[in-house]
Short mmCIF file of C-alpha atoms in Angstrom, two decimals:
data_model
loop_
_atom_site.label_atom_id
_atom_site.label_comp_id
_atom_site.label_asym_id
_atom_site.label_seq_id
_atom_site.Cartn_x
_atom_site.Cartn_y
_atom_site.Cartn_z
CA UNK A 246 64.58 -8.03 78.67
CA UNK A 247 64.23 -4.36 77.96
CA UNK A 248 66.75 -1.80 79.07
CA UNK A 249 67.23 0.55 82.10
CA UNK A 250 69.33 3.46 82.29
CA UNK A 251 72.31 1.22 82.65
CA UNK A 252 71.70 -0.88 79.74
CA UNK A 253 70.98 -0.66 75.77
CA UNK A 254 67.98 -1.72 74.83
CA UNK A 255 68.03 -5.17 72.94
CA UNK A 256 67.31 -5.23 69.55
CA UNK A 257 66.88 -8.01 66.79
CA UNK A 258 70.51 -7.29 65.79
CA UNK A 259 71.98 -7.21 68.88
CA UNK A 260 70.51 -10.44 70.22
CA UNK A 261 72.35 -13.09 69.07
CA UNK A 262 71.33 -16.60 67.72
CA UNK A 263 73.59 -18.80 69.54
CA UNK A 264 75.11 -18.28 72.96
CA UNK A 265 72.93 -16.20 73.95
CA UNK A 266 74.05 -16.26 77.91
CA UNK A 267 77.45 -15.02 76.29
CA UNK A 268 75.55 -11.53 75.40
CA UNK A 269 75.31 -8.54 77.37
CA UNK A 270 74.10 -4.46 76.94
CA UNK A 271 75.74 -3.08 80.57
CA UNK A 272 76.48 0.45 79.49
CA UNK A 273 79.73 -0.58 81.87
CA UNK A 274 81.08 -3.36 80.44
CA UNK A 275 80.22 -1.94 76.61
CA UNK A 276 82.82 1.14 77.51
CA UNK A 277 85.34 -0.39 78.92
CA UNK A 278 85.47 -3.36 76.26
CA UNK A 279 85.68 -0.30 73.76
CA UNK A 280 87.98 1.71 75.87
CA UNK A 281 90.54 -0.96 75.69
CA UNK A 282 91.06 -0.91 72.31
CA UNK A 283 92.23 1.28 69.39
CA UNK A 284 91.53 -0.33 66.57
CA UNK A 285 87.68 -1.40 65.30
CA UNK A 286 86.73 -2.83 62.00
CA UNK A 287 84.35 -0.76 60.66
CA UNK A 288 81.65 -2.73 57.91
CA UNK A 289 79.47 -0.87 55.51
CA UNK A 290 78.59 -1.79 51.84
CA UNK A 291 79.79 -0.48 48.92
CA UNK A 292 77.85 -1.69 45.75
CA UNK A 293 75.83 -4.01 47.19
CA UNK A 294 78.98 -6.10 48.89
CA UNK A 295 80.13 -6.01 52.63
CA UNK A 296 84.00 -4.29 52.90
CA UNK A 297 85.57 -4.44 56.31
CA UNK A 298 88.57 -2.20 57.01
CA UNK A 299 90.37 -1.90 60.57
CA UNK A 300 90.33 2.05 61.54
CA UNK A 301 91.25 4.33 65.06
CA UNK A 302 88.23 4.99 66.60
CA UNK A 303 87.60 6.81 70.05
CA UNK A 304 84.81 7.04 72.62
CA UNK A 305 83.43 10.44 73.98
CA UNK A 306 80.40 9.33 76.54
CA UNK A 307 77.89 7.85 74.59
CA UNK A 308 79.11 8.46 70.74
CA UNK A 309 82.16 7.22 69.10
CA UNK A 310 84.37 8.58 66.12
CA UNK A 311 86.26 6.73 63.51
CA UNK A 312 89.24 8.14 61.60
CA UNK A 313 88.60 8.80 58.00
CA UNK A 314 90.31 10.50 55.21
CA UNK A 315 88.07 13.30 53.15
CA UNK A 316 88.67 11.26 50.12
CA UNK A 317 87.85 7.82 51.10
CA UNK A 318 84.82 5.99 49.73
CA UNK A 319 83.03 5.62 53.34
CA UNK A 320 83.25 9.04 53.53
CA UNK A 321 81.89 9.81 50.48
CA UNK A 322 78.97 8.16 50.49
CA UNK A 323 78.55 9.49 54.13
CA UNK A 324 77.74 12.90 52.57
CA UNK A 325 78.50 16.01 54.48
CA UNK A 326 75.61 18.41 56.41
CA UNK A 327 72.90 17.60 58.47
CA UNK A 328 70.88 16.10 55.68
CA UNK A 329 73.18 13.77 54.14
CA UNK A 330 71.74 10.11 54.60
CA UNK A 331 75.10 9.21 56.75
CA UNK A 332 76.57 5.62 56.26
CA UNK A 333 75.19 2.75 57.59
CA UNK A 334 78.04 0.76 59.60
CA UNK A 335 78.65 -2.23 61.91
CA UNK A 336 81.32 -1.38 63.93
CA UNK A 337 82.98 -4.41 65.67
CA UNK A 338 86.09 -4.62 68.80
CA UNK A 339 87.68 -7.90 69.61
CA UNK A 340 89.92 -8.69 72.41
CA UNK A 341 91.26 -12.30 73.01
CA UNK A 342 91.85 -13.29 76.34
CA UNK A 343 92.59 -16.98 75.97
CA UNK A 344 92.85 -20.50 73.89
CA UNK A 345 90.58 -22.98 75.20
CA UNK A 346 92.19 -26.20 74.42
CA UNK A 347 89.66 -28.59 75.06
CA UNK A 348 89.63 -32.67 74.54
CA UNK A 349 87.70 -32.40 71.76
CA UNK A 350 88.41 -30.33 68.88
CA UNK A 351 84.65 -29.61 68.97
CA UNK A 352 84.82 -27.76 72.29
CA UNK A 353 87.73 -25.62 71.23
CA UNK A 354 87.34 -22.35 71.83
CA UNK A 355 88.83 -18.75 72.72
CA UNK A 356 87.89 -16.91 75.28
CA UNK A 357 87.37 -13.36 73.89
CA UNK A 358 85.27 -9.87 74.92
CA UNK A 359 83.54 -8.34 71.69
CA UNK A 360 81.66 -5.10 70.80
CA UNK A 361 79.17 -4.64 67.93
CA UNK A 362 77.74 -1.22 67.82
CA UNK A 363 75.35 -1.06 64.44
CA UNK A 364 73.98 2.10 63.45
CA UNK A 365 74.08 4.97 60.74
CA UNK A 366 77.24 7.47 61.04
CA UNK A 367 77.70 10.78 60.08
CA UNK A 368 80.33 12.97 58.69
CA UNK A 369 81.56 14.98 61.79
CA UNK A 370 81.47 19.00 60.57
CA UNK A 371 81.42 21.38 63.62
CA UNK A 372 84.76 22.49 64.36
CA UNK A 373 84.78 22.41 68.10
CA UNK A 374 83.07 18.66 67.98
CA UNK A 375 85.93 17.56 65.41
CA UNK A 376 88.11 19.13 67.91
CA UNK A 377 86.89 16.79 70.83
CA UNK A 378 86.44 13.75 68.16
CA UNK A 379 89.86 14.11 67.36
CA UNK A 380 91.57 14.12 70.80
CA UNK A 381 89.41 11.12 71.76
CA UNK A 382 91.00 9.31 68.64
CA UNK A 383 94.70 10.49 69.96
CA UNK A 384 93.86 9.39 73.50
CA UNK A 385 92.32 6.07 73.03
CA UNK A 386 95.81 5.14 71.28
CA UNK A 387 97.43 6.48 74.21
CA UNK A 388 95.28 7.93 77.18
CA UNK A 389 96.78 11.68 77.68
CA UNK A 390 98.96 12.18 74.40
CA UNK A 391 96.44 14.60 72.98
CA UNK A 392 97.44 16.82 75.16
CA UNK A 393 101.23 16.59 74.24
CA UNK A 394 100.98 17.08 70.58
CA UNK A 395 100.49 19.59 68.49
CA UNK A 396 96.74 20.34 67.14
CA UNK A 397 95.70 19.63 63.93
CA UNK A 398 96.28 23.30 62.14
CA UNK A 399 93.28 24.58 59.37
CA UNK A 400 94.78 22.78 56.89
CA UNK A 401 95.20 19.39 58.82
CA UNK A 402 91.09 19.74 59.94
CA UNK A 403 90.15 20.27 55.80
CA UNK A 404 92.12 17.10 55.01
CA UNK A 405 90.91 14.40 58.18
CA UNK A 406 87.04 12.99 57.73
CA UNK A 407 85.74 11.82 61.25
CA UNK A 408 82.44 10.06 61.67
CA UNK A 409 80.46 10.18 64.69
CA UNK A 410 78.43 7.16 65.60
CA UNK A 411 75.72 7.54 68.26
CA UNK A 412 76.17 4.01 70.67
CA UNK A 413 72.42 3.08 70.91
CA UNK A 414 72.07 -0.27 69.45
CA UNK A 415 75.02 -2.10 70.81
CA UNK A 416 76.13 -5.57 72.60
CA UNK A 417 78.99 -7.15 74.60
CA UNK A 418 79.61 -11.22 74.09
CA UNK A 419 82.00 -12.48 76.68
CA UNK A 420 83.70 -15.96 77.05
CA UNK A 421 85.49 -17.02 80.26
CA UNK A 422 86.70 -19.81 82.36
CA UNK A 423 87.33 -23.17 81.30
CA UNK A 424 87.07 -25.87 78.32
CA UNK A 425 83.53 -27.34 78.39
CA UNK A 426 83.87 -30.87 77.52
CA UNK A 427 81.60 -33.62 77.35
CA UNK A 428 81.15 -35.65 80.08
CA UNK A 429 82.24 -39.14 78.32
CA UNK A 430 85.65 -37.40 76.87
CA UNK A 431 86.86 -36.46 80.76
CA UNK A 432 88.88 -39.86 81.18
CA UNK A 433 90.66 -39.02 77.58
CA UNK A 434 94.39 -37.79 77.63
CA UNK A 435 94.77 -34.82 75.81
CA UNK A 436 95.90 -31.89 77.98
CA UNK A 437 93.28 -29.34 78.33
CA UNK A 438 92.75 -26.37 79.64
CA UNK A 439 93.62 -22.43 78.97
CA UNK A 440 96.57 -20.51 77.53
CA UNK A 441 95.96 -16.69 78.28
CA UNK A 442 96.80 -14.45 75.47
CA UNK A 443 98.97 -11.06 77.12
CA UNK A 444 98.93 -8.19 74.83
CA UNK A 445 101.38 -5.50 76.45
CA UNK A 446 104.00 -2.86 75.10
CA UNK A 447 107.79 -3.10 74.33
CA UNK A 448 110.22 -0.34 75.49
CA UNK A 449 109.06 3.01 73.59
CA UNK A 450 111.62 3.86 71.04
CA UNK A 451 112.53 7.03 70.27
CA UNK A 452 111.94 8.81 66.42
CA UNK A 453 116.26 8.97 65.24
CA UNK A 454 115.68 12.76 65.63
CA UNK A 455 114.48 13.43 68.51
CA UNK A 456 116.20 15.74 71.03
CA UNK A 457 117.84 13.20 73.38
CA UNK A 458 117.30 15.78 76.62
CA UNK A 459 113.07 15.35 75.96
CA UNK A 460 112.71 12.64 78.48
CA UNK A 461 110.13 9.70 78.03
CA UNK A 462 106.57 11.00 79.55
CA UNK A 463 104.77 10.30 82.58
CA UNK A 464 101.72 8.66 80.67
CA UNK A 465 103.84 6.28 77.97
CA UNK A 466 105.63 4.88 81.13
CA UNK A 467 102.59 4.43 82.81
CA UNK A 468 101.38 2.71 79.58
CA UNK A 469 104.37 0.90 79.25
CA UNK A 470 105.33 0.69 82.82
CA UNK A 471 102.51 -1.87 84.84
CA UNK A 472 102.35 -4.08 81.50
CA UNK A 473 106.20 -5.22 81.02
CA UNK A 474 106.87 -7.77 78.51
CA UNK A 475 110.17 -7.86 78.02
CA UNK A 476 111.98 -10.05 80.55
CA UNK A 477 113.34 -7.32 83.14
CA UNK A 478 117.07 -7.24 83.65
CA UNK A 479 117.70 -9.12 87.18
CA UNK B 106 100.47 -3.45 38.00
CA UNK B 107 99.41 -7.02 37.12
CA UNK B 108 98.99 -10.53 38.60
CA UNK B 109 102.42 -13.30 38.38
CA UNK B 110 102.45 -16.58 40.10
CA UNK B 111 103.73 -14.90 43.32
CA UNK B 112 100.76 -11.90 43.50
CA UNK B 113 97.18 -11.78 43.66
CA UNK B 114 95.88 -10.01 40.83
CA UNK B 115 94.46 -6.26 42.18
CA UNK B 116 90.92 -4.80 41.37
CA UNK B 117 89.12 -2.13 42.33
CA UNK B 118 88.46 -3.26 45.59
CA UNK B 119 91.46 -4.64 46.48
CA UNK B 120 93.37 -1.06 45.40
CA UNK B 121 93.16 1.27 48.13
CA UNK B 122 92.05 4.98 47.49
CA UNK B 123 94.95 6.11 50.00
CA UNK B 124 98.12 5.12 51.23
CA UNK B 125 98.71 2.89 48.22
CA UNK B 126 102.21 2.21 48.93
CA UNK B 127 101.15 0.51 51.45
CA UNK B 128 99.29 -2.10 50.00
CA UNK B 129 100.78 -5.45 48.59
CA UNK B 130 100.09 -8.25 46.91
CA UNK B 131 102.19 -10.46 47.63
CA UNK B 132 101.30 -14.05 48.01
CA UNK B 133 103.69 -15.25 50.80
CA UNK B 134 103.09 -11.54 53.03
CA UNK B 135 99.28 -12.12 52.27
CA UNK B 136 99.84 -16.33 53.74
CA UNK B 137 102.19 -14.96 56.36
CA UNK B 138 100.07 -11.85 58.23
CA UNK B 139 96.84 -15.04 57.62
CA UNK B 140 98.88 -17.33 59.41
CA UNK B 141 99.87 -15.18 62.54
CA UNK B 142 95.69 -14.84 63.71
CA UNK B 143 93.25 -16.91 64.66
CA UNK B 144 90.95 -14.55 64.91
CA UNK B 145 89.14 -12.43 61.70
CA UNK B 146 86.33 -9.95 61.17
CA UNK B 147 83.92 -11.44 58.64
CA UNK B 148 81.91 -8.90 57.34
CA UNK B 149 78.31 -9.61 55.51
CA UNK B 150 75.09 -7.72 54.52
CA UNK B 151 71.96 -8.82 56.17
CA UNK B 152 68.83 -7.16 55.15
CA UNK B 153 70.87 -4.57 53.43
CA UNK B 154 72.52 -3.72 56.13
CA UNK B 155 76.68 -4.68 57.22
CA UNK B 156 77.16 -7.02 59.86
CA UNK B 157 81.06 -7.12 61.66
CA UNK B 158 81.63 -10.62 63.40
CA UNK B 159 84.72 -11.57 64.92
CA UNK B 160 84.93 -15.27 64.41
CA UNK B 161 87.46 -18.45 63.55
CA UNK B 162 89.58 -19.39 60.86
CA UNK B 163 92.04 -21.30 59.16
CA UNK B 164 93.81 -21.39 56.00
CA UNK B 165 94.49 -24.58 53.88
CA UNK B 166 96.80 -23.22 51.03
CA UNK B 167 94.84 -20.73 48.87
CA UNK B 168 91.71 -21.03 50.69
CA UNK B 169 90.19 -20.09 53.84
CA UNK B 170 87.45 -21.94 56.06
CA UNK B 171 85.56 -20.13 58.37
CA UNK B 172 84.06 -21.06 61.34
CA UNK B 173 80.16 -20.90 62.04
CA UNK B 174 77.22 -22.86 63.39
CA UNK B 175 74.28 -24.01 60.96
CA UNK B 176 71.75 -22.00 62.89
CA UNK B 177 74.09 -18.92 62.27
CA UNK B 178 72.23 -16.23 59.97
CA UNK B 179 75.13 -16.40 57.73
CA UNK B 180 75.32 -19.49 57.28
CA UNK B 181 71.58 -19.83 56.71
CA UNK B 182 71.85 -17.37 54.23
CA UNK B 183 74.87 -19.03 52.16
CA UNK B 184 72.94 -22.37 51.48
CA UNK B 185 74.17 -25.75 51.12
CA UNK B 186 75.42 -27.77 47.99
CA UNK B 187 76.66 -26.64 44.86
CA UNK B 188 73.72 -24.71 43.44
CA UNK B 189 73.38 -22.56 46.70
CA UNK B 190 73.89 -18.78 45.90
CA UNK B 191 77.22 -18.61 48.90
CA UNK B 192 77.39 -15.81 50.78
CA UNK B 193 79.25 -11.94 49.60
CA UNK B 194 81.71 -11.23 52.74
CA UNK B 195 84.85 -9.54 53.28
CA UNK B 196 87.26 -11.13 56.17
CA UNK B 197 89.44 -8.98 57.01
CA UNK B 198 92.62 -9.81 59.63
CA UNK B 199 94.56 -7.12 61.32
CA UNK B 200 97.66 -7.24 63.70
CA UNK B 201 98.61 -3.96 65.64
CA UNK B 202 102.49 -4.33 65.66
CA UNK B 203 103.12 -0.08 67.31
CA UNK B 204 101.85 2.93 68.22
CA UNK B 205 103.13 5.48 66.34
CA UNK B 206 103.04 9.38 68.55
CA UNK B 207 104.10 11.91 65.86
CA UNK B 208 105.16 15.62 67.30
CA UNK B 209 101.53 16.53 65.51
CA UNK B 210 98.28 14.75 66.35
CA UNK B 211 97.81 14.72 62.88
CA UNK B 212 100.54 12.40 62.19
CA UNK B 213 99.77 10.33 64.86
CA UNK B 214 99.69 6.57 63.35
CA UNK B 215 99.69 2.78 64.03
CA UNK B 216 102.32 0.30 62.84
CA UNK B 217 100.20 -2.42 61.68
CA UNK B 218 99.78 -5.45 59.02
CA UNK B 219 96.28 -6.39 57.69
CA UNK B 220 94.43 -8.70 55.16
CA UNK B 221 91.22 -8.18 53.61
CA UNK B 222 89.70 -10.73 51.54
CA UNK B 223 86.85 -9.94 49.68
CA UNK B 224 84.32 -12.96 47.54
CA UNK B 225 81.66 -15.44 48.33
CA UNK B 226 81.66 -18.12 51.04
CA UNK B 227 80.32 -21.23 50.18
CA UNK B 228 78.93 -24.05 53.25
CA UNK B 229 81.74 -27.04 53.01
CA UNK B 230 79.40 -29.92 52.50
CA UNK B 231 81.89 -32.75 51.45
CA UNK B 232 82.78 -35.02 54.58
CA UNK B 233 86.84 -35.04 53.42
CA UNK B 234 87.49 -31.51 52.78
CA UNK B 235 84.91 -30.50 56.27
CA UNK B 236 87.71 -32.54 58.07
CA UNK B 237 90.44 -30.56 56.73
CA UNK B 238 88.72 -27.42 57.40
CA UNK B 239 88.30 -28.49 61.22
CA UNK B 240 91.77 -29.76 61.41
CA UNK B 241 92.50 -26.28 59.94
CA UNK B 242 90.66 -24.49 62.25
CA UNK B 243 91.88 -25.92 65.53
CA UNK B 244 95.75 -25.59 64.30
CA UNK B 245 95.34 -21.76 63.66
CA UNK B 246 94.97 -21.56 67.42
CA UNK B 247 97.71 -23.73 68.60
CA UNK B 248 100.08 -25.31 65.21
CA UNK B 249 99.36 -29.20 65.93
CA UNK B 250 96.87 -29.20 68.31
CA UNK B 251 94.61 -31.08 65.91
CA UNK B 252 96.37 -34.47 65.99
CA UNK B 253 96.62 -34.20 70.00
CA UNK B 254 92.49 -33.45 70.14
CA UNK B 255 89.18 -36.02 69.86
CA UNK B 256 88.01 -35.23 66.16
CA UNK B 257 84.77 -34.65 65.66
CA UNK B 258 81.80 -37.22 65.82
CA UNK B 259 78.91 -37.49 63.37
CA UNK B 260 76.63 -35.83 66.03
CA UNK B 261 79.25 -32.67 66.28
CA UNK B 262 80.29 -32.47 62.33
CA UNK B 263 76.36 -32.19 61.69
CA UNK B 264 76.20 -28.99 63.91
CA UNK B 265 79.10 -27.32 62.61
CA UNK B 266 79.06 -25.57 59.56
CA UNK B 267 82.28 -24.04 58.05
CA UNK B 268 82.41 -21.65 54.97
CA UNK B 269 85.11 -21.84 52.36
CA UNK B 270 86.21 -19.07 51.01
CA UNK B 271 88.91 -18.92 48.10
CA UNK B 272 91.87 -16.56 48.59
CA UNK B 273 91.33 -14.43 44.72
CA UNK B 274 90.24 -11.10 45.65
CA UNK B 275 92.97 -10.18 48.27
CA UNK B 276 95.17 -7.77 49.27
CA UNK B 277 97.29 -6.95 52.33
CA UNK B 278 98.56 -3.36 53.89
CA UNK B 279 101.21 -2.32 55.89
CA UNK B 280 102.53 0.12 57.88
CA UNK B 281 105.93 0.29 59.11
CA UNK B 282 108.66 2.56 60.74
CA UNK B 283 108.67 5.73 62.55
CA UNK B 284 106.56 8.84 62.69
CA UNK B 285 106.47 11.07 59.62
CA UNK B 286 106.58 14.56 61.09
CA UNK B 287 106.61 18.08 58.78
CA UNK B 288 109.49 19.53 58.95
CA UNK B 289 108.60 22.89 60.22
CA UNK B 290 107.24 20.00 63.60
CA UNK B 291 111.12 19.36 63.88
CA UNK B 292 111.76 21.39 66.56
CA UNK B 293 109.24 20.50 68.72
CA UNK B 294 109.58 19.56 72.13
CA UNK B 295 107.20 16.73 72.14
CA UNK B 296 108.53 13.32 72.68
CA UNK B 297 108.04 11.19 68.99
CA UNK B 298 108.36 7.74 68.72
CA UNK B 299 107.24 4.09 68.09
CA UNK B 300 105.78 1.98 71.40
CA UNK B 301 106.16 -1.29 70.42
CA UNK B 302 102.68 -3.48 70.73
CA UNK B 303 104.05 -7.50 72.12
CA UNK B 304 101.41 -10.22 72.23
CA UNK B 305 101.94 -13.43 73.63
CA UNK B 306 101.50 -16.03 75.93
CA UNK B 307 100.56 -16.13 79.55
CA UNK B 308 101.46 -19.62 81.32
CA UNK B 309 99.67 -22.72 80.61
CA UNK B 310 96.42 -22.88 83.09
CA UNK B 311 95.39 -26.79 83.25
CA UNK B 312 91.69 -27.39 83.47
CA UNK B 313 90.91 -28.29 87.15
CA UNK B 314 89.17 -31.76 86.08
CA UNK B 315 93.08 -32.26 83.65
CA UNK B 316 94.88 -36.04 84.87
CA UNK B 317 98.03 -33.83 86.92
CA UNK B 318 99.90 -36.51 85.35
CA UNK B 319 99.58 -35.23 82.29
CA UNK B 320 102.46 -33.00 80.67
CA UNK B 321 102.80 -29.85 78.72
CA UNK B 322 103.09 -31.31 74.99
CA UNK B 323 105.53 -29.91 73.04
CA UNK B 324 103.63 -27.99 70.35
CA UNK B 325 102.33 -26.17 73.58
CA UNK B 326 105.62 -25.10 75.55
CA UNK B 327 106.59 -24.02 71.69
CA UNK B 328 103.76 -21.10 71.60
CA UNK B 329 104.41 -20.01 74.96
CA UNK B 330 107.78 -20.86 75.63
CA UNK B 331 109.44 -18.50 73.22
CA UNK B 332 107.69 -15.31 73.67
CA UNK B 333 107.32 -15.51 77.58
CA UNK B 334 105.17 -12.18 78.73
CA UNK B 335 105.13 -12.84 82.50
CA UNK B 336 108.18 -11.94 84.22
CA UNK B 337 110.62 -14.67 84.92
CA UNK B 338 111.28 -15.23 88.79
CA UNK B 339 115.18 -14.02 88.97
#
């Protein structure tokens, strides 16, 4: 399999061992599995051992950015400039869709859509691309709220770290559908079968100062609006 | 700051470089925000680089077990029996519990509660305690499923392979409350607030090959029952 414009290219690392038929590089599905989400968890060694910490991240096209502070030890070792060696990273986004219940423990299983993007990132320094990086962080928490905020001032810039991470060597794993279970365990009793997992948004509360006459948004009801969870009144 | 019966004893790892009021160690928040997933990010190093996979777990008092396949790198690399080396991860569990829109993009934050575990995972080898860990395993998805399930055969327990890995090295973070916004922000017309994040359950979906005559069990209408997402019909 090698890649077209619409894919990334496969690599040892993004080819996976087992389920392979779960794997895919569509450039499509890739962003919007990543667009979905706001939270990664970024890996990268420190002293020889793995550490795994969840972090904002945003996408801008082909390149994502992931929230640092100035004095944390990623972004440290990152180094600043053009010739700092950067930090090599996994960077990984889960979202469950379901619990597969099947009539074997065995077959139990969730059905989930993943992201692993590996690669080496570096400290973001140009002013006008930490500008962009750091709307796309605001607006992959909440599409449109970088726009209704105010901008990080001189002193805000000097004390936020953002790391850009070029998506080249990346892959999707997807499970749908149904338990799979073994042919001689179909006549056995156990209910089986799927329990979606809903991830939505409560009603928006308002900060205790905030001037009661600023009404709600247009894009946190649309955020909050087409995903209810909480039972409407009737 | 030192370890008591009711912490876990911090290191240099497990103490944060920022936002260290944050952290805890805390036995029962630690067992709590474990108990709530089903789902961590187990970080490892693989030819010197980090590897992010979202995968399975479960937690059996002050141990976890892990969830893998024996033709997994990982678990390859870990070893079997008591003289193997085990494996250096970090598994790290996060819950997003609000999105937090300050008046400044700066402050802009999430609500959240997360674990990270750091050690070595060792392959579970003894018959006994691989049966608890797949008991384990299945009940972090759905509390009592395991008893309602097949167990595993001979054939099944040789192709799984589970990793134990003691809770020591652990701490947890989070973040609660409203925006913190400077004061000279105040004044600001910019709507500020907390948008509750809700995840639950969707409706039951019975496997198309499921007896219809058999019910919902209990432990099921229990995870979905009391934190309905769909609306009800009124």
């Amino acid at each position: 399999m090698s890649a077209t414009p619409d894919t990334y290219p496969p690599t040892d690392r993004t080819v996976p061992t087992r389920s392979r038929d779960r794997a895919s590089y569509d450039k499509d599905l890739v962003h919007a599995i990543l667009d979905e989400g706001s939270v990664c968890h970024l890996g990268f060694v420190r002293d020889g051992a793995p550490v795994v910490l969840p972090t904002l991240y945003g996408r801008v096209g082909g390149r994502l950015y992931v929230h640092g502070s100035t004095g944390s030890r990623p972004l440290r070792t990152a180094g600043r400039g053009e010739d700092a060696p950067g930090l090599p990273v996994c960077l990984t986004v889960t979202h469950v869709d379901g619990l597969v219940l099947a009539r074997s423990a065995f077959h139990h299983s969730l059905n989930y859509r993943s992201v692993v993007v590996h690669g080496t990132a570096h400290q973001v320094t140009d002013p006008e691309e930490m500008r962009t990086a750091l709307d796309a962080l605001v607006d992959q928490v909440v599409p449109g709220r970088s726009r209704d905020a105010r901008p990080a001032n001189a002193k805000e810039l000097a004390a936020t770290a953002v790391l850009r991470l070029d998506l080249a060597e990346v892959s999707a794993k997807v499970r749908t559908g149904g338990p799979n279970d073994d042919p001689e365990d179909l006549a056995l009793s156990h209910w089986t079968g799927v329990v979606p997992v809903r991830n939505g948004y409560g009603t928006p509360e308002p900060a205790a100062d905030l001037d009661p006459s600023v009404a709600l948004p247009g894009y946190l009801a649309a955020l909050t609006g087409p995903r209810p969870v909480e039972a409407p009144s009737c």
